[in-house]
Amino acid sequence: VHQQATASADPLEPQPIAADREGPASPEASGDAAAPLRQTRRARWRWRPSRAALLALVVGLGVTAALTLTSLAVYNRNERRLLNLRVRELNLVLAASAPSIQTPLASASELARATDGNPAKFRAFMVPFVGAGRQFTSVSLWPLGLAHTAPTAVVGTAPVLATLPEGSRRFLALSQHAGVLNVTGLLNIAHPSLGFEFSAPGSSRGYAVYSESPLPANRRSKLESNSAFSDLDYALYLGRSQRRSNLLLTSARSLPFHGRHAADVVRFGAGTLTLVVAPKGSLGGTFFADLPWIIAIVGALVALAAAALTDRLAWRRQRAEQLAVELDSVAAQNRSMYVEQRSISETLQHALLPDTLPELRGLSVSARYVPAPTGGEVGGDWYDVIALDDTSVLLVIGDVSGHGLQAATTMALVRHAALAYVAEDHEPATVLSKLATFVNSSSHDYFATVLCALVEVDAHRLTLASAGHMPPLLLDEGRGVFVECPAGPPIGVPWSSQHRQSSIEVPPNATVVAFTDGLVERRGEVLDVGLARLRDLASRQQLAIEDLLAKLAGELTSEDHHDDTALVGIQWQS
Amino acid sequence: MAELGEPQPARAVFQTRADPDGLPVVAVSGDLDMSNAPALERVVAAAIAERPKRLVFDLGSLRFMDSAGIAVLLGATSKVDAVRLRNPSPAVRRVIELTGLTDILTIET
């Protein structure tokens, strides 16, 4: 682009237009620029989770699983510990209920021994304990040591034991364990009961007091809902076995317990019970039961959110990269379009500028046009060098105000009018005056500064007229001066009157450079500084005119200057 | 992209006021060049919309002006009877002299 922007036209060596269109302006280049656009557009709609997001998800879920399992293990251990505590408590409560059964039986046994088995006194003592809603359904007094065992006194219903002689014998044989509460189960019969026996110790002919409490036929017995153990299911077996046939009571619908349960052996008088309990719910509270699931759900959600966030970040980053690629390609497109536009402008400008310059004996002529690099627009600068005869040329250089196609067409109009007046008259002042009259003859909204110079080669004479244009620079043997010439107003200014001209003699090997303001004007700088810069640079050079113009154009027009620039140089050859 | 952008416009301030005699004065300060000359052109068009006899440009704070600025000043000359420049700096005055406009754009001091 840089090369394009500073490309200059040298009419002495007209270049084919195609050469200007090399590089980024070529159609292949703009085609390449469009390709990444299409690619990125396709890629944009194909969503795929990023690798980072998947990693975040896996790590998040892994951590969640570990936390959940840990929490679950802690919960289970805690529940087991609590359950063991509860079964021991219940055990103590059961064991503590034994004396409430033993005490009335023991008292009755002592009474029987003291009264020698008086049935009346026995009945009188036991009546308050027997009956519906009381402790026992049946209490009976059995004298021990007789061959035939039978109760001598009965309170309440007849003891079931009495109908089972072999069973009763076996059970009452246990009464040699005197002084302790003996327990038996009468289980596999129509009305299952639990039997208790007590005989006072230390007497060979004592009495055994025997009582029975009924069991529910289906063994179902709930703990009271307000009891301290209402959060437990239990099963109570006679003996150490947990066989169904030994079951005394349970609160559960089905046995054995599945899931978490704990068993303990209960000492009940001389007998042994087995207590099995299972929690109905969570002993530690529902929150701790739910905690592993809360951790699992929250953890999974957090992992998903983290993955989504990661994916979004990754997507944004990817998007930004795509955008950068798109911007690059758009920039490339813009560049190529810009270059193309420049190329059109330059082509037009070239068409409006002379193709060839005259060749005279004793005089070298060169010209250069530098378009404004930043605008991409056609400028209003122009020049002409017209051979009048073998020894003289008329040089015209001008600058139409404004830019763009309007300025270029105005420039073409003024330029060709000037050419017409040059054909009529060779006096610079006359040419400018006629030009001013012509432009003012119709309505217009432009101005043009024009410098007209008659160059007489053999006479070494320069005749100048200026319509508001910069004076030309005269160079001779390392010295440079701007040629004083009477400055009239620019062409197009109302009332612009007759222009005047002046002539100077020039040294034998003099060089004259005429230029437009783009060469010397810089923003924020006094014009004289620019003129001095030009003069100092030019006067240091010892170059052929063509190289001199190239040097001046190269050094004094830069990337950021905003005006187009035309230079025309003539050099006398001795 | 930088090389594609327009050059930064020069900084200039345009201000229209009226003289004690009611005629418009356009004060131009800062730098006036091709980049902001069209803006001044619009300001001038508004200032002379009522066809005053005279237009004054107060150039006391104008540091720099190029040929595009000259063109705006000249444009006004075709629409009012007289265009005057008040207090131009030496640099601005030099541009006006170089372009042979001292007869057309009257310089007040």
XYZ file of C-alpha atoms in Angstrom:
683
model
C 0.000 0.000 0.000
C 2.813 2.280 0.886
C 4.318 1.781 -2.526
C 0.979 2.475 -4.132
C 0.371 5.601 -2.136
C 3.588 7.228 -3.105
C 3.605 5.969 -6.652
C 4.317 8.875 -8.882
C 3.617 9.449 -12.497
C 6.415 10.411 -14.701
C 5.078 11.452 -18.065
C 8.487 11.032 -19.610
C 8.164 7.347 -18.972
C 4.484 6.649 -19.203
C 3.742 3.403 -17.491
C 0.998 1.048 -18.469
C -1.955 1.299 -16.122
C -1.800 -2.421 -15.403
C 1.542 -1.973 -13.677
C -0.133 0.227 -11.075
C -2.524 -2.540 -10.216
C 0.006 -5.011 -9.020
C 0.001 -6.317 -5.461
C -2.978 -6.101 -3.148
C -5.207 -4.582 -5.802
C -5.214 -7.707 -7.928
C -8.468 -9.649 -8.126
C -6.785 -12.793 -6.686
C -5.874 -10.858 -3.594
C -9.407 -9.679 -2.949
C -10.677 -13.209 -3.562
C -8.302 -14.549 -0.920
C -9.471 -11.937 1.522
C -13.063 -13.137 1.265
C -12.201 -16.801 1.887
C -11.555 -16.622 5.672
C -14.848 -14.766 6.075
C -16.760 -17.719 4.698
C -14.781 -20.194 6.770
C -15.362 -18.425 10.040
C -19.042 -18.017 9.315
C -19.388 -21.764 8.900
C -17.419 -22.469 12.066
C -19.466 -20.081 14.151
C -22.654 -22.134 14.089
C -21.118 -25.494 14.958
C -21.211 -25.535 18.744
C -19.048 -28.019 20.558
C -18.234 -27.989 24.269
C -14.695 -26.882 24.754
C -12.091 -29.196 26.227
C -11.660 -26.905 29.216
C -15.408 -27.056 29.909
C -15.403 -30.853 29.805
C -12.446 -30.917 32.149
C -14.200 -28.553 34.544
C -17.304 -30.765 34.439
C -15.358 -33.969 35.119
C -13.362 -32.429 37.962
C -16.498 -30.851 39.434
C -18.452 -34.107 39.309
C -15.492 -36.043 40.745
C -15.196 -33.679 43.695
C -18.960 -33.836 44.187
C -18.939 -37.634 44.183
C -16.107 -37.741 46.716
C -17.866 -35.280 49.001
C -21.147 -37.152 48.668
C -19.587 -40.522 49.490
C -17.722 -39.068 52.443
C -20.865 -37.472 53.738
C -22.789 -40.703 53.242
C -20.139 -42.692 55.131
C -20.156 -40.215 58.010
C -23.946 -40.343 58.082
C -24.040 -44.145 58.113
C -21.483 -44.405 60.879
C -23.369 -41.849 62.885
C -26.676 -43.662 62.414
C -25.169 -46.966 63.418
C -23.686 -45.438 66.526
C -27.004 -43.824 67.445
C -28.871 -47.070 66.834
C -26.519 -48.974 69.116
C -27.122 -46.363 71.800
C -30.893 -46.661 71.367
C -30.974 -50.453 71.530
C -28.980 -50.337 74.760
C -31.350 -47.762 76.209
C -34.354 -49.856 75.272
C -32.633 -52.871 76.748
C -32.240 -51.051 80.066
C -35.866 -49.966 80.020
C -37.030 -53.531 79.393
C -34.763 -54.968 82.039
C -35.974 -52.342 84.481
C -39.581 -53.470 83.962
C -38.777 -56.963 85.371
C -39.103 -55.893 89.041
C -42.643 -54.613 88.456
C -43.583 -58.190 87.579
C -41.322 -59.865 90.073
C -42.312 -57.835 93.127
C -46.015 -58.898 93.423
C -45.092 -62.505 92.628
C -42.281 -62.521 95.212
C -44.563 -60.969 97.817
C -47.282 -63.551 97.102
C -44.720 -66.337 97.332
C -43.556 -65.128 100.762
C -47.167 -64.797 101.849
C -47.889 -68.388 100.769
C -44.934 -69.686 102.669
C -45.919 -67.720 105.760
C -49.561 -68.829 105.620
C -48.607 -72.274 104.438
C -50.362 -71.859 101.146
C -53.567 -70.312 102.387
C -55.603 -69.922 99.192
C -57.908 -67.260 100.593
C -55.091 -64.993 101.642
C -53.302 -65.614 98.370
C -56.379 -64.627 96.377
C -57.000 -61.581 98.518
C -53.457 -60.418 97.887
C -53.379 -61.056 94.186
C -56.798 -59.786 93.118
C -55.666 -56.180 92.520
C -53.069 -57.375 89.978
C -55.322 -59.564 87.900
C -57.951 -58.836 85.312
C -58.562 -56.934 82.140
C -56.332 -53.895 81.931
C -54.096 -55.076 84.708
C -50.727 -56.767 84.789
C -51.841 -60.395 84.647
C -54.766 -62.394 83.337
C -54.081 -65.292 85.554
C -52.140 -65.888 88.747
C -51.956 -69.261 90.442
C -50.292 -70.798 93.478
C -48.455 -74.088 93.001
C -47.149 -76.118 95.911
C -43.701 -77.474 95.076
C -42.244 -80.882 95.789
C -45.461 -82.844 95.075
C -45.586 -85.658 92.575
C -48.562 -84.247 90.861
C -48.254 -80.591 90.120
C -51.470 -78.593 90.113
C -52.400 -75.151 91.309
C -53.993 -74.915 94.762
C -55.327 -71.453 94.184
C -56.149 -69.552 90.979
C -56.962 -65.878 90.488
C -58.381 -64.822 87.102
C -58.588 -67.291 84.271
C -57.280 -70.806 84.551
C -53.589 -70.892 83.738
C -52.818 -72.140 80.276
C -49.828 -73.905 81.712
C -52.081 -76.242 83.643
C -53.464 -77.647 80.397
C -49.957 -78.543 79.286
C -48.810 -80.962 81.964
C -45.454 -81.833 80.446
C -44.755 -78.246 79.696
C -45.719 -77.172 83.176
C -43.580 -79.820 84.714
C -40.654 -78.755 82.680
C -41.101 -75.085 83.445
C -41.768 -75.520 87.136
C -38.738 -77.718 87.406
C -36.882 -74.510 86.853
C -38.143 -73.221 90.132
C -35.166 -74.834 91.799
C -33.773 -71.502 90.639
C -35.551 -69.947 93.581
C -35.495 -66.282 94.309
C -35.399 -65.211 90.675
C -38.079 -64.471 88.133
C -38.386 -67.260 85.621
C -39.923 -66.619 82.244
C -41.545 -68.971 79.777
C -43.353 -68.531 76.546
C -46.570 -70.336 75.736
C -46.413 -69.384 72.165
C -47.570 -71.959 69.677
C -51.113 -72.248 70.925
C -54.444 -70.547 70.377
C -53.953 -67.891 73.040
C -50.272 -67.226 73.330
C -49.085 -65.955 76.653
C -45.986 -65.181 78.557
C -45.601 -66.977 81.864
C -43.688 -65.790 84.922
C -42.812 -67.866 87.924
C -41.328 -66.934 91.248
C -40.665 -69.019 94.306
C -39.283 -67.778 97.530
C -35.781 -69.019 98.216
C -34.524 -71.039 101.160
C -37.460 -73.459 101.708
C -37.716 -77.107 100.732
C -41.526 -77.086 100.725
C -42.267 -73.768 99.248
C -44.797 -72.487 96.819
C -44.325 -71.230 93.318
C -46.418 -68.265 92.276
C -47.139 -68.396 88.604
C -48.718 -65.631 86.477
C -49.599 -65.272 82.841
C -49.861 -62.255 80.578
C -51.471 -62.673 77.206
C -49.673 -61.830 73.983
C -51.474 -60.509 70.930
C -52.153 -63.316 68.479
C -50.324 -61.543 65.685
C -47.604 -60.371 68.104
C -48.121 -56.823 66.896
C -47.690 -54.244 69.557
C -46.836 -50.690 68.822
C -44.834 -48.487 71.050
C -46.868 -45.556 72.132
C -46.439 -42.664 69.732
C -45.307 -40.353 72.507
C -42.796 -42.797 73.884
C -39.113 -42.061 73.724
C -38.713 -44.957 71.333
C -41.427 -44.096 68.851
C -38.774 -43.573 66.186
C -37.840 -47.244 66.332
C -39.311 -50.530 65.166
C -38.534 -53.410 67.457
C -38.884 -57.129 67.724
C -38.618 -59.016 70.990
C -37.762 -62.720 71.010
C -37.702 -65.169 73.808
C -34.252 -66.636 74.269
C -31.268 -65.878 72.117
C -32.682 -66.990 68.827
C -34.385 -64.663 66.395
C -36.597 -67.411 65.014
C -40.109 -66.498 64.166
C -41.401 -69.105 66.597
C -39.713 -67.330 69.476
C -41.208 -63.950 68.667
C -42.955 -62.311 71.564
C -43.804 -58.882 70.321
C -42.965 -56.642 67.411
C -43.990 -53.307 66.002
C -42.954 -54.243 62.476
C -45.262 -55.535 59.776
C -42.685 -57.925 58.453
C -39.680 -59.622 59.900
C -36.778 -60.057 59.865
C -35.597 -56.488 59.511
C -33.865 -55.498 56.341
C -31.529 -52.623 56.270
C -29.953 -51.132 59.294
C -30.830 -52.859 62.569
C -29.187 -53.749 65.834
C -29.736 -56.592 68.296
C -29.072 -56.874 72.002
C -29.641 -59.554 74.612
C -31.892 -58.569 77.512
C -31.566 -60.172 80.939
C -35.112 -60.459 82.193
C -35.069 -62.111 85.583
C -33.551 -65.531 85.004
C -34.736 -65.505 81.420
C -33.179 -64.113 78.320
C -34.834 -62.011 75.672
C -33.411 -60.825 72.387
C -34.221 -57.314 71.315
C -33.854 -56.265 67.688
C -34.500 -52.668 66.675
C -34.507 -50.801 63.392
C -34.881 -47.056 62.964
C -38.079 -45.894 61.280
C -36.320 -42.932 59.815
C -33.111 -41.119 60.381
C -32.057 -41.037 64.007
C -29.765 -38.059 63.477
C -32.469 -35.961 61.864
C -33.719 -35.590 58.327
C -31.234 -32.873 57.458
C -28.281 -35.197 57.966
C -30.079 -37.914 56.038
C -30.585 -35.484 53.168
C -27.155 -33.916 53.392
C -25.395 -36.350 50.995
C -28.093 -35.762 48.419
C -27.979 -32.029 48.933
C -24.223 -32.166 48.438
C -24.636 -34.338 45.341
C -27.269 -32.113 43.738
C -25.632 -28.810 44.625
C -22.223 -30.153 43.598
C -23.559 -31.409 40.280
C -25.241 -28.056 39.629
C -22.082 -26.167 40.555
C -20.033 -28.458 38.294
C -22.475 -27.880 35.446
C -22.466 -24.149 36.045
C -18.675 -24.095 36.168
C -18.550 -26.101 32.953
C -21.054 -23.773 31.306
C -19.118 -20.737 32.475
C -15.847 -22.207 31.296
C -17.413 -23.071 27.989
C -18.805 -19.593 27.659
C -15.442 -18.042 28.415
C -13.791 -20.383 25.955
C -16.458 -19.586 23.421
C -16.001 -15.867 23.920
C -12.309 -16.219 23.506
C -12.797 -18.267 20.386
C -15.320 -15.714 19.186
C -12.854 -12.901 19.811
C -10.261 -14.784 17.837
C -12.726 -15.324 15.024
C -13.634 -11.673 15.162
C -9.987 -10.739 14.928
C -9.654 -12.964 11.879
C -12.770 -11.410 10.380
C -11.525 -7.940 11.145
C -8.256 -8.809 9.517
C -9.997 -10.060 6.423
C -12.306 -7.046 6.344
C -9.253 -4.846 6.711
C -7.648 -6.731 3.865
C -10.777 -6.242 1.805
C -10.866 -2.575 2.674
C -7.254 -2.270 1.752
C -7.799 -3.902 -1.572
C -10.898 -1.803 -2.221
C -9.014 1.286 -1.214
C -6.135 0.404 -3.456
C -8.565 -0.261 -6.261
C -10.226 3.098 -5.678
C -6.849 4.764 -5.597
C -6.023 3.018 -8.771
C -9.174 4.394 -10.410
C -8.375 7.867 -9.129
C -4.861 7.675 -10.341
C -5.939 6.339 -13.690
C -8.286 9.290 -14.032
C -5.624 11.699 -12.912
C -3.198 10.240 -15.390
C -5.777 10.639 -18.108
C -6.095 14.302 -17.207
C -2.372 14.925 -17.145
C -0.205 15.116 -20.237
C 1.226 11.870 -21.519
C 4.377 13.377 -22.902
C 6.482 16.432 -22.324
C 8.232 18.322 -25.102
C 11.858 17.623 -25.856
C 13.914 20.640 -26.785
C 17.562 21.087 -27.492
C 19.246 22.713 -24.520
C 16.413 22.134 -22.065
C 15.434 19.140 -19.936
C 11.862 18.996 -18.818
C 10.401 16.701 -16.188
C 7.209 16.527 -14.195
C 5.837 14.513 -11.354
C 2.446 14.088 -9.798
C 1.972 12.690 -6.263
C -1.603 11.967 -5.250
C -2.646 12.627 -1.675
C -1.942 9.332 0.117
C -4.680 9.514 2.701
C -7.727 10.634 0.822
C -7.798 8.281 -2.097
C -9.428 11.044 -4.070
C -8.509 12.724 -7.269
C -6.864 16.055 -6.658
C -7.184 19.315 -8.505
C -3.527 19.809 -9.358
C -2.382 19.858 -12.950
C 0.474 20.931 -15.148
C 1.233 21.373 -18.845
C 4.406 22.072 -20.721
C 3.684 23.208 -24.271
C 6.334 23.590 -26.919
C 5.777 26.901 -28.723
C 8.643 26.512 -31.138
C 12.122 24.952 -31.140
C 13.450 27.339 -28.536
C 10.596 28.147 -26.199
C 8.005 26.396 -24.089
C 5.096 27.628 -22.025
C 4.790 26.023 -18.597
C 1.464 26.006 -16.813
C 0.920 24.617 -13.330
C -2.239 25.040 -11.316
C -4.306 23.906 -8.403
C -8.100 23.914 -8.367
C -9.667 24.276 -4.943
C -11.279 21.191 -3.497
C -10.881 17.510 -4.094
C -12.691 14.684 -5.728
C -14.231 14.216 -9.090
C -15.704 17.744 -9.023
C -12.252 19.283 -8.620
C -10.817 16.964 -11.261
C -13.435 17.889 -13.851
C -13.046 21.586 -13.010
C -9.326 21.125 -13.380
C -9.824 19.539 -16.814
C -11.978 22.483 -17.853
C -9.516 25.116 -16.659
C -6.584 23.180 -18.044
C -8.040 22.906 -21.524
C -9.148 26.530 -21.513
C -5.601 27.484 -20.617
C -4.283 25.309 -23.455
C -6.628 27.118 -25.830
C -5.465 30.560 -24.707
C -1.825 29.438 -24.924
C -2.476 28.579 -28.551
C -3.736 32.142 -29.111
C -1.175 34.053 -27.148
C 2.185 33.254 -25.601
C 2.270 36.015 -23.025
C 1.692 34.495 -19.558
C -0.216 37.509 -18.211
C -2.512 37.505 -21.219
C -3.181 33.805 -20.827
C -4.115 34.281 -17.158
C -6.273 37.325 -17.810
C -8.192 35.535 -20.533
C -8.554 32.510 -18.307
C -9.909 34.668 -15.476
C -12.387 36.330 -17.798
C -13.476 32.959 -19.129
C -14.026 31.461 -15.672
C -15.853 34.544 -14.419
C -18.100 34.568 -17.463
C -20.185 31.804 -15.984
C -21.372 30.964 -12.537
C -18.888 28.860 -10.646
C -17.916 27.987 -7.119
C -14.261 27.180 -7.407
C -10.942 28.931 -7.518
C -7.697 28.005 -9.073
C -4.209 29.216 -8.507
C -2.238 29.154 -11.724
C 1.357 29.892 -12.553
C 2.180 30.556 -16.175
C 5.824 30.699 -17.284
C 7.257 31.413 -20.699
C 10.652 29.747 -21.019
C 12.967 31.014 -23.737
C 15.787 28.509 -23.929
C 18.376 30.318 -25.965
C 17.682 33.711 -24.421
C 17.837 32.226 -20.925
C 14.767 34.182 -20.105
C 11.888 33.356 -17.834
C 8.653 35.356 -17.997
C 6.222 34.704 -15.137
C 2.624 35.527 -14.288
C 0.922 34.188 -11.192
C -2.723 33.941 -10.276
C -2.271 33.452 -6.576
C 0.174 30.614 -7.115
C 3.402 29.810 -5.290
C 6.452 31.357 -6.948
C 8.845 28.901 -8.664
C 12.214 28.016 -7.185
C 15.288 29.020 -9.159
C 18.403 26.940 -8.486
C 21.882 27.803 -9.616
C 25.208 26.471 -8.353
C 24.023 25.541 -4.891
C 21.898 28.624 -4.402
C 18.139 28.702 -4.418
C 15.739 31.651 -4.609
C 12.015 31.952 -5.133
C 11.490 34.066 -8.195
C 9.664 37.263 -7.379
C 6.741 37.764 -9.652
C 3.692 39.977 -9.471
C 0.969 37.971 -7.746
C -2.562 38.477 -8.964
C -5.627 36.948 -7.372
C -6.542 33.342 -8.114
C -8.610 32.504 -11.189
C -12.280 32.523 -10.322
C -12.152 35.335 -7.780
C -14.704 38.010 -8.654
C -13.275 41.221 -10.075
C -10.001 39.490 -10.814
C -8.580 41.955 -13.189
C -5.679 42.108 -15.553
C -2.716 39.993 -14.584
C 0.764 41.255 -14.849
C 3.990 39.494 -15.696
C 7.694 39.973 -15.156
C 10.817 38.606 -16.799
C 14.192 37.586 -15.439
C 17.405 36.414 -16.991
C 18.523 33.034 -15.704
C 22.093 31.720 -15.405
C 23.369 29.285 -18.063
C 22.786 26.076 -16.102
C 19.820 27.207 -14.080
C 17.115 24.913 -12.840
C 13.562 26.104 -12.234
C 11.069 24.096 -10.217
C 7.403 25.053 -10.190
C 5.148 23.249 -7.718
C 1.781 23.229 -6.039
C 1.192 23.860 -2.359
C 1.138 20.182 -1.391
C 4.910 20.247 -1.535
C 5.360 22.972 1.048
C 2.174 23.229 3.101
C 2.055 21.364 6.375
C -0.576 21.642 8.991
C 0.271 24.029 11.769
C 3.295 25.373 10.024
C 3.958 28.815 8.656
C 4.190 28.686 4.879
C 7.641 30.266 4.834
C 9.019 27.334 6.840
C 7.839 24.926 4.146
C 9.242 27.118 1.410
C 12.586 27.341 3.205
C 12.658 23.549 3.644
C 12.113 23.096 -0.066
C 14.722 25.677 -0.970
C 17.339 24.255 1.404
C 16.805 20.693 0.259
C 16.789 21.553 -3.446
C 19.826 23.810 -3.350
C 21.943 21.055 -1.769
C 21.314 18.665 -4.679
C 23.431 18.260 -7.804
C 21.048 16.097 -9.761
C 19.539 15.812 -13.188
C 16.091 17.404 -13.222
C 14.268 14.099 -13.230
C 16.183 12.800 -10.200
C 15.822 16.134 -8.454
C 12.029 16.017 -8.738
C 12.038 12.430 -7.523
C 14.152 13.461 -4.548
C 11.941 16.431 -3.670
C 8.728 14.475 -4.060
C 10.134 11.592 -2.006
C 11.328 13.724 0.888
C 8.770 16.490 1.049
C 5.568 14.545 0.571
C 4.893 12.114 3.360
C 2.293 9.573 4.344
C 0.328 12.027 6.420
C 0.212 14.954 4.075
C -3.274 15.538 2.835
C -2.903 17.387 -0.418
C -1.878 16.174 -3.814
C 1.245 17.628 -5.267
C 2.454 18.463 -8.755
C 6.003 19.409 -9.673
C 7.383 20.606 -12.986
C 11.064 21.220 -13.495
C 13.142 22.624 -16.287
C 16.887 22.589 -16.556
C 19.003 24.436 -19.019
C 21.700 22.302 -20.609
C 24.809 24.092 -21.768
C -5.969 -0.157 9.488
C -4.211 2.997 10.527
C -3.054 3.799 7.099
C -6.619 3.608 5.842
C -8.069 6.125 8.271
C -8.697 9.726 7.456
C -6.100 12.040 8.938
C -7.174 13.621 12.179
C -9.013 16.837 11.405
C -7.236 19.993 12.422
C -8.513 21.610 15.598
C -10.350 24.812 14.966
C -13.190 26.747 16.589
C -15.644 28.831 14.585
C -17.791 31.416 16.319
C -20.230 33.847 14.789
C -21.156 37.062 16.559
C -22.419 40.485 15.536
C -20.507 43.731 15.490
C -21.961 46.776 17.295
C -23.324 47.818 13.911
C -25.093 44.476 13.559
C -22.875 43.022 10.869
C -21.636 39.439 11.279
C -18.191 38.544 12.502
C -16.906 34.998 12.115
C -14.082 34.294 14.521
C -11.806 31.470 13.453
C -9.243 30.084 15.887
C -6.863 27.142 15.738
C -5.754 25.538 12.497
C -7.792 25.773 9.325
C -7.119 23.345 6.539
C -8.766 20.989 4.067
C -10.103 18.794 6.870
C -12.244 21.463 8.507
C -12.659 24.063 5.764
C -16.044 22.594 4.715
C -17.301 23.136 8.270
C -16.261 26.774 8.124
C -17.998 27.016 4.774
C -21.285 26.047 6.418
C -20.716 28.529 9.241
C -20.073 31.280 6.702
C -23.147 30.335 4.693
C -25.265 30.714 7.844
C -23.611 34.025 8.749
C -24.337 35.595 5.357
C -27.761 34.065 4.872
C -29.380 37.463 5.428
C -27.175 39.108 2.840
C -25.205 41.510 5.012
C -23.194 44.155 3.235
C -19.995 43.098 4.883
C -18.468 40.035 6.482
C -15.573 40.163 8.918
C -13.345 37.228 9.661
C -11.669 37.617 13.026
C -8.424 35.719 12.518
C -6.706 36.886 15.698
C -6.440 33.328 17.067
C -5.913 31.545 13.747
C -2.489 30.006 13.763
C -2.456 28.378 10.371
C -4.447 28.414 7.163
C -3.905 26.605 3.889
C -5.315 27.030 0.386
C -8.564 25.311 1.346
C -9.067 27.986 3.991
C -8.288 30.670 1.429
C -10.967 29.167 -0.784
C -13.567 29.594 1.968
C -12.616 33.236 2.482
C -12.753 33.794 -1.250
C -16.103 32.041 -1.491
C -17.555 34.705 0.766
C -16.351 37.485 -1.527
C -18.782 36.463 -4.228
C -21.768 36.771 -1.847
C -21.142 39.946 0.116
C -19.858 43.340 -0.979
C -16.817 43.303 1.250
C -14.844 40.688 3.118
C -12.473 41.877 5.784
C -9.851 40.020 7.733
C -9.238 41.169 11.274
C -5.865 40.652 12.971
C -4.407 37.891 10.797
C -1.148 36.455 12.077
C 1.981 36.969 9.971
C 1.740 33.391 8.733
C -1.834 33.870 7.560
C -1.022 37.247 6.090
C 1.830 35.643 4.151
C -0.517 33.108 2.578
C -2.851 35.913 1.523
C -0.007 37.898 0.034
C 1.371 34.894 -1.813
C -1.958 34.187 -3.391
C -2.319 37.797 -4.533
C -5.470 38.411 -2.560
C -4.515 41.556 -0.658
C -6.735 43.659 -2.910
C -9.732 41.420 -2.519
C -9.557 40.416 1.128
C -9.118 43.687 2.957
C -6.951 43.338 6.016
C -8.003 45.355 9.036
C -5.360 46.071 11.606
